């Protein structure tokens, strides 16, 4: 396989991976998309943030984030709170229900990965992890970025 074929294979397999991730997200909580789960994870990691911060962090359109936030609020998984330092700003935070469903999803995903990778030798797992970190660190401008 030459480099061109390898890139085509990587693209095809990453697409399959993304489809499976979207499908599994729907099975875990049918009303929420994979994007919703991602936003919940970010809110947990950040301790809360504004919707505009979510849009900027994930390079999503504000209307996309707004729809996701509305769905998460309706489901009782997030709530808006007034910012302590600027009362004009609304900060999104996970509710207890949001933390609970995020923990369930996270554990379910970990179990699926453990099962799928159980037969892989440790050196392959380590190499795969390093490659994924390297791939995801690329910022698009020719230089890696953090996060």
Backbone as numpy.savetxt, mean C-alpha at the origin, in Angstrom:
# Nx Ny Nz CAx CAy CAz Cx Cy Cz
17.82 -16.09 -22.29 16.97 -14.92 -22.29 17.87 -13.68 -22.29
17.60 -12.76 -23.22 18.39 -11.54 -23.24 17.72 -10.47 -22.36
18.38 -9.32 -22.25 17.89 -8.26 -21.36 16.49 -7.78 -21.76
16.24 -7.64 -23.04 14.92 -7.20 -23.50 13.83 -8.18 -23.12
14.11 -9.46 -23.30 13.14 -10.49 -22.91 12.95 -10.51 -21.40
14.03 -10.29 -20.67 13.94 -10.27 -19.21 13.04 -9.13 -18.75
13.20 -7.95 -19.35 12.36 -6.80 -18.98 10.90 -7.10 -19.29
10.63 -7.71 -20.44 9.25 -8.08 -20.80 8.68 -9.08 -19.80
9.47 -10.05 -19.41 9.02 -11.04 -18.42 8.74 -10.37 -17.08
9.63 -9.48 -16.65 9.43 -8.76 -15.39 8.13 -7.96 -15.44
7.92 -7.24 -16.53 6.71 -6.43 -16.67 5.46 -7.31 -16.59
5.47 -8.41 -17.33 4.32 -9.32 -17.33 4.06 -9.90 -15.94
5.11 -10.33 -15.27 4.95 -10.94 -13.96 4.55 -9.91 -12.89
5.03 -8.68 -13.01 4.61 -7.63 -12.07 3.12 -7.32 -12.27
2.65 -7.38 -13.51 1.23 -7.16 -13.79 0.38 -8.27 -13.16
0.83 -9.50 -13.28 0.14 -10.63 -12.64 0.11 -10.42 -11.13
1.23 -10.02 -10.56 1.32 -9.77 -9.12 0.30 -8.70 -8.70
0.24 -7.59 -9.45 -0.69 -6.50 -9.12 -2.14 -6.97 -9.21
-2.47 -7.75 -10.22 -3.84 -8.28 -10.35 -4.20 -9.15 -9.15
-3.28 -10.01 -8.76 -3.53 -10.88 -7.60 -3.69 -10.07 -6.33
-2.88 -9.04 -6.18 -2.98 -8.19 -4.98 -4.34 -7.51 -4.93
-4.80 -6.97 -6.06 -6.12 -6.32 -6.10 -7.22 -7.32 -5.80
-7.13 -8.51 -6.36 -8.15 -9.54 -6.14 -8.19 -9.98 -4.68
-7.02 -10.16 -4.07 -7.00 -10.60 -2.67 -7.52 -9.50 -1.76
-7.26 -8.24 -2.09 -7.79 -7.13 -1.29 -9.31 -7.17 -1.30
-9.90 -7.42 -2.46 -11.35 -7.49 -2.56 -11.95 -8.63 -1.77
-11.24 -9.75 -1.68 -11.73 -10.88 -0.90 -11.67 -10.59 0.59
-10.68 -9.83 1.02 -10.53 -9.55 2.45 -11.59 -8.59 2.96
-11.95 -7.61 2.16 -12.99 -6.65 2.55 -13.58 -6.11 1.25
-14.69 -6.69 0.78 -15.20 -6.40 -0.57 -15.44 -4.92 -0.88
-15.72 -4.11 0.11 -16.00 -2.70 -0.19 -14.75 -1.84 -0.35
-13.60 -2.38 -0.02 -12.38 -1.58 -0.05 -11.40 -2.07 -1.11
-10.77 -1.12 -1.79 -9.80 -1.43 -2.82 -8.41 -1.61 -2.22
-7.49 -2.05 -3.06 -6.10 -2.16 -2.65 -5.55 -0.78 -2.26
-5.98 0.25 -2.98 -5.55 1.62 -2.65 -6.00 1.97 -1.23
-7.21 1.58 -0.87 -7.72 1.87 0.47 -6.85 1.23 1.54
-6.47 -0.02 1.32 -5.59 -0.69 2.28 -4.25 0.02 2.40
-3.74 0.46 1.25 -2.47 1.18 1.25 -2.58 2.47 2.05
-3.68 3.19 1.86 -3.89 4.44 2.59 -4.02 4.18 4.09
-4.73 3.11 4.46 -4.84 2.76 5.88 -3.45 2.50 6.47
-2.63 1.77 5.74 -1.27 1.49 6.22 -0.47 2.76 6.41
-0.60 3.69 5.48 0.14 4.95 5.60 -0.35 5.75 6.80
-1.66 5.78 7.01 -2.20 6.50 8.17 -1.69 5.89 9.47
-1.60 4.57 9.51 -1.07 3.93 10.71 0.40 4.29 10.91
1.18 4.17 9.84 2.62 4.44 9.94 2.91 5.89 10.29
2.11 6.81 9.75 2.37 8.23 9.96 1.71 8.79 11.21
0.80 8.04 11.80 0.07 8.55 12.96 -1.02 9.54 12.56
-1.36 9.57 11.28 -2.39 10.46 10.77 -1.79 11.52 9.88
-2.56 11.96 8.89 -2.11 13.02 7.99 -3.31 13.58 7.24
-3.06 14.63 6.48 -4.11 15.25 5.67 -4.31 14.44 4.38
-5.48 14.56 3.80 -5.77 13.88 2.54 -4.81 14.36 1.45
-4.48 15.64 1.46 -3.56 16.17 0.45 -2.16 15.55 0.60
-1.78 15.23 1.83 -0.50 14.57 2.05 -0.51 13.15 1.45
-1.65 12.46 1.61 -1.77 11.12 1.01 -1.64 11.21 -0.51
-2.34 12.16 -1.10 -2.30 12.33 -2.55 -0.87 12.60 -3.02
-0.18 13.47 -2.33 1.19 13.82 -2.71 2.13 12.62 -2.52
2.00 11.93 -1.40 2.90 10.81 -1.10 2.79 9.70 -2.15
1.56 9.40 -2.57 1.35 8.30 -3.52 1.18 8.77 -4.96
1.38 10.06 -5.19 1.24 10.64 -6.53 -0.12 10.28 -7.13
-1.15 10.44 -6.31 -2.52 10.17 -6.75 -3.27 11.48 -6.93
-4.25 11.46 -7.78 -5.11 12.62 -7.97 -5.91 12.87 -6.69
-6.11 14.13 -6.36 -6.85 14.47 -5.13 -8.26 13.89 -5.14
-8.89 13.83 -6.32 -10.24 13.28 -6.37 -10.24 11.77 -6.08
-9.20 11.07 -6.51 -9.07 9.65 -6.21 -8.95 9.44 -4.71
-8.09 10.21 -4.08 -7.91 10.11 -2.63 -9.20 10.49 -1.92
-9.87 11.51 -2.40 -11.13 11.94 -1.78 -12.17 10.82 -1.80
-12.29 10.12 -2.92 -13.24 8.99 -3.01 -12.84 7.88 -2.03
-11.55 7.58 -1.97 -11.09 6.54 -1.06 -11.34 6.92 0.40
-11.03 8.16 0.73 -11.23 8.66 2.10 -12.70 8.59 2.46
-13.56 8.99 1.54 -15.00 8.94 1.80 -15.45 7.50 2.08
-14.98 6.55 1.28 -15.33 5.15 1.48 -14.82 4.64 2.83
-13.60 5.03 3.20 -13.03 4.61 4.48 -13.79 5.22 5.66
-14.21 6.46 5.51 -15.01 7.10 6.57 -16.36 6.40 6.71
-17.02 6.15 5.60 -18.33 5.47 5.62 -18.24 4.10 6.28
-17.13 3.43 6.03 -16.92 2.10 6.61 -16.51 2.18 8.08
-16.29 3.39 8.59 -15.92 3.56 9.99 -14.47 3.22 10.28
-13.62 3.24 9.25 -12.23 2.84 9.43 -11.29 4.02 9.67
-11.72 5.20 9.28 -10.94 6.41 9.57 -11.88 7.51 10.05
-11.29 8.50 10.67 -12.05 9.67 11.11 -11.21 10.91 10.90
-11.89 12.03 10.79 -11.22 13.32 10.65 -11.15 13.97 12.03
-9.99 14.55 12.31 -9.82 15.31 13.54 -9.18 16.64 13.21
-9.53 17.62 13.98 -8.94 18.94 13.79 -7.47 18.90 14.20
-6.61 19.50 13.38 -5.18 19.59 13.69 -5.00 20.44 14.94
-4.15 19.98 15.83 -3.92 20.71 17.10 -3.27 22.08 16.89
-2.43 22.18 15.87 -1.70 23.43 15.66 -2.40 24.37 14.68
-3.23 23.83 13.78 -3.94 24.67 12.82 -5.38 24.15 12.72
-6.28 24.81 13.40 -7.66 24.33 13.50 -8.42 24.37 12.18
-7.84 24.94 11.14 -8.47 24.93 9.82 -8.22 23.61 9.10
-7.26 22.83 9.57 -6.82 21.62 8.89 -7.47 20.38 9.53
-7.95 19.47 8.67 -8.49 18.19 9.11 -7.44 17.10 8.89
-7.16 16.34 9.93 -6.18 15.26 9.86 -6.93 13.93 9.93
-6.56 13.01 9.05 -7.18 11.69 9.01 -6.46 10.74 9.95
-7.24 10.00 10.73 -6.68 9.02 11.67 -7.46 7.72 11.56
-6.78 6.61 11.84 -7.46 5.32 11.90 -8.36 5.27 13.12
-9.51 4.62 12.98 -10.34 4.30 14.12 -9.88 2.94 14.66
-10.45 2.51 15.76 -10.12 1.19 16.28 -10.49 0.11 15.25
-11.64 0.31 14.58 -12.06 -0.65 13.54 -11.05 -0.65 12.39
-10.54 0.52 12.04 -9.53 0.62 10.98 -8.25 -0.11 11.35
-7.82 0.07 12.59 -6.62 -0.64 13.06 -6.83 -2.15 13.03
-8.02 -2.56 13.43 -8.33 -3.99 13.48 -8.32 -4.62 12.10
-9.00 -3.98 11.14 -9.04 -4.56 9.78 -7.67 -4.51 9.14
-6.91 -3.46 9.39 -5.56 -3.38 8.84 -4.69 -4.49 9.40
-4.81 -4.77 10.69 -4.04 -5.86 11.31 -4.44 -7.21 10.70
-5.74 -7.41 10.46 -6.21 -8.66 9.85 -5.65 -8.82 8.45
-5.71 -7.76 7.67 -5.22 -7.80 6.30 -3.72 -8.05 6.27
-3.00 -7.33 7.14 -1.54 -7.49 7.20 -1.16 -8.92 7.54
-1.82 -9.50 8.53 -1.51 -10.87 8.91 -1.87 -11.85 7.80
-3.00 -11.62 7.16 -3.41 -12.48 6.06 -2.41 -12.43 4.91
-1.94 -11.24 4.59 -0.93 -11.09 3.52 0.38 -11.76 3.90
0.80 -11.56 5.14 2.05 -12.21 5.60 1.95 -13.72 5.49
0.80 -14.27 5.91 0.61 -15.72 5.85 0.66 -16.20 4.40
0.04 -15.43 3.49 0.06 -15.82 2.08 1.48 -15.79 1.53
2.25 -14.78 1.88 3.64 -14.71 1.42 4.47 -15.85 2.02
4.29 -16.10 3.31 5.04 -17.20 3.95 4.73 -18.52 3.26
3.45 -18.77 2.96 3.06 -20.01 2.31 3.65 -20.10 0.90
3.56 -19.01 0.17 4.03 -19.00 -1.22 5.55 -19.13 -1.31
6.26 -18.62 -0.31 7.73 -18.62 -0.34 8.36 -19.69 0.56
7.55 -20.55 1.12 8.03 -21.54 2.11 9.13 -22.44 1.56
9.08 -22.78 0.31 10.05 -23.71 -0.27 11.29 -23.03 -0.81
11.32 -21.71 -0.78 12.48 -20.99 -1.33 13.65 -21.08 -0.36
14.85 -21.33 -0.85 16.03 -21.31 0.02 16.30 -19.89 0.53
16.87 -19.79 1.71 17.14 -18.48 2.32 17.91 -17.53 1.40
18.97 -17.98 0.72 19.69 -17.05 -0.16 18.80 -16.47 -1.26
17.86 -17.27 -1.81 16.95 -16.77 -2.83 16.00 -15.72 -2.24
15.49 -15.99 -1.04 14.61 -15.03 -0.38 15.34 -13.70 -0.13
16.56 -13.80 0.36 17.33 -12.59 0.64 17.61 -11.80 -0.64
17.98 -12.49 -1.70 18.24 -11.83 -2.99 16.97 -11.17 -3.53
15.86 -11.90 -3.47 14.57 -11.38 -3.94 14.19 -10.13 -3.16
14.35 -10.16 -1.84 14.04 -9.00 -1.01 14.92 -7.81 -1.39
16.20 -8.06 -1.58 17.12 -6.98 -1.97 16.73 -6.39 -3.32
16.36 -7.24 -4.26 15.97 -6.76 -5.60 14.69 -5.92 -5.52
13.73 -6.35 -4.71 12.50 -5.57 -4.58 12.76 -4.21 -3.95
13.60 -4.18 -2.92 13.94 -2.89 -2.30 14.61 -1.99 -3.32
15.54 -2.55 -4.06 16.25 -1.77 -5.09 15.29 -1.27 -6.17
14.40 -2.12 -6.63 13.44 -1.75 -7.66 12.53 -0.63 -7.17
12.01 -0.76 -5.96 11.08 0.22 -5.41 11.74 1.51 -4.96
13.05 1.51 -4.81 13.77 2.71 -4.37 13.99 3.69 -5.52
13.86 3.23 -6.75 14.12 4.11 -7.89 13.05 5.18 -7.96
13.47 6.44 -8.02 12.55 7.57 -7.99 12.06 8.04 -9.34
12.52 7.47 -10.43 12.05 7.87 -11.75 12.89 8.95 -12.40
13.73 9.60 -11.65 14.57 10.65 -12.23 15.99 10.18 -12.45
16.18 8.89 -12.31 17.51 8.34 -12.50 18.26 8.15 -11.19
17.64 8.60 -10.09 18.28 8.44 -8.79 17.31 7.81 -7.81
17.79 6.95 -6.93 16.92 6.35 -5.92 16.37 7.42 -4.98
15.23 7.12 -4.40 14.65 8.01 -3.39 14.26 7.19 -2.18
14.13 7.86 -1.06 13.70 7.19 0.16 12.19 7.19 0.20
11.62 6.02 0.32 10.32 5.86 0.57 9.10 5.91 0.00
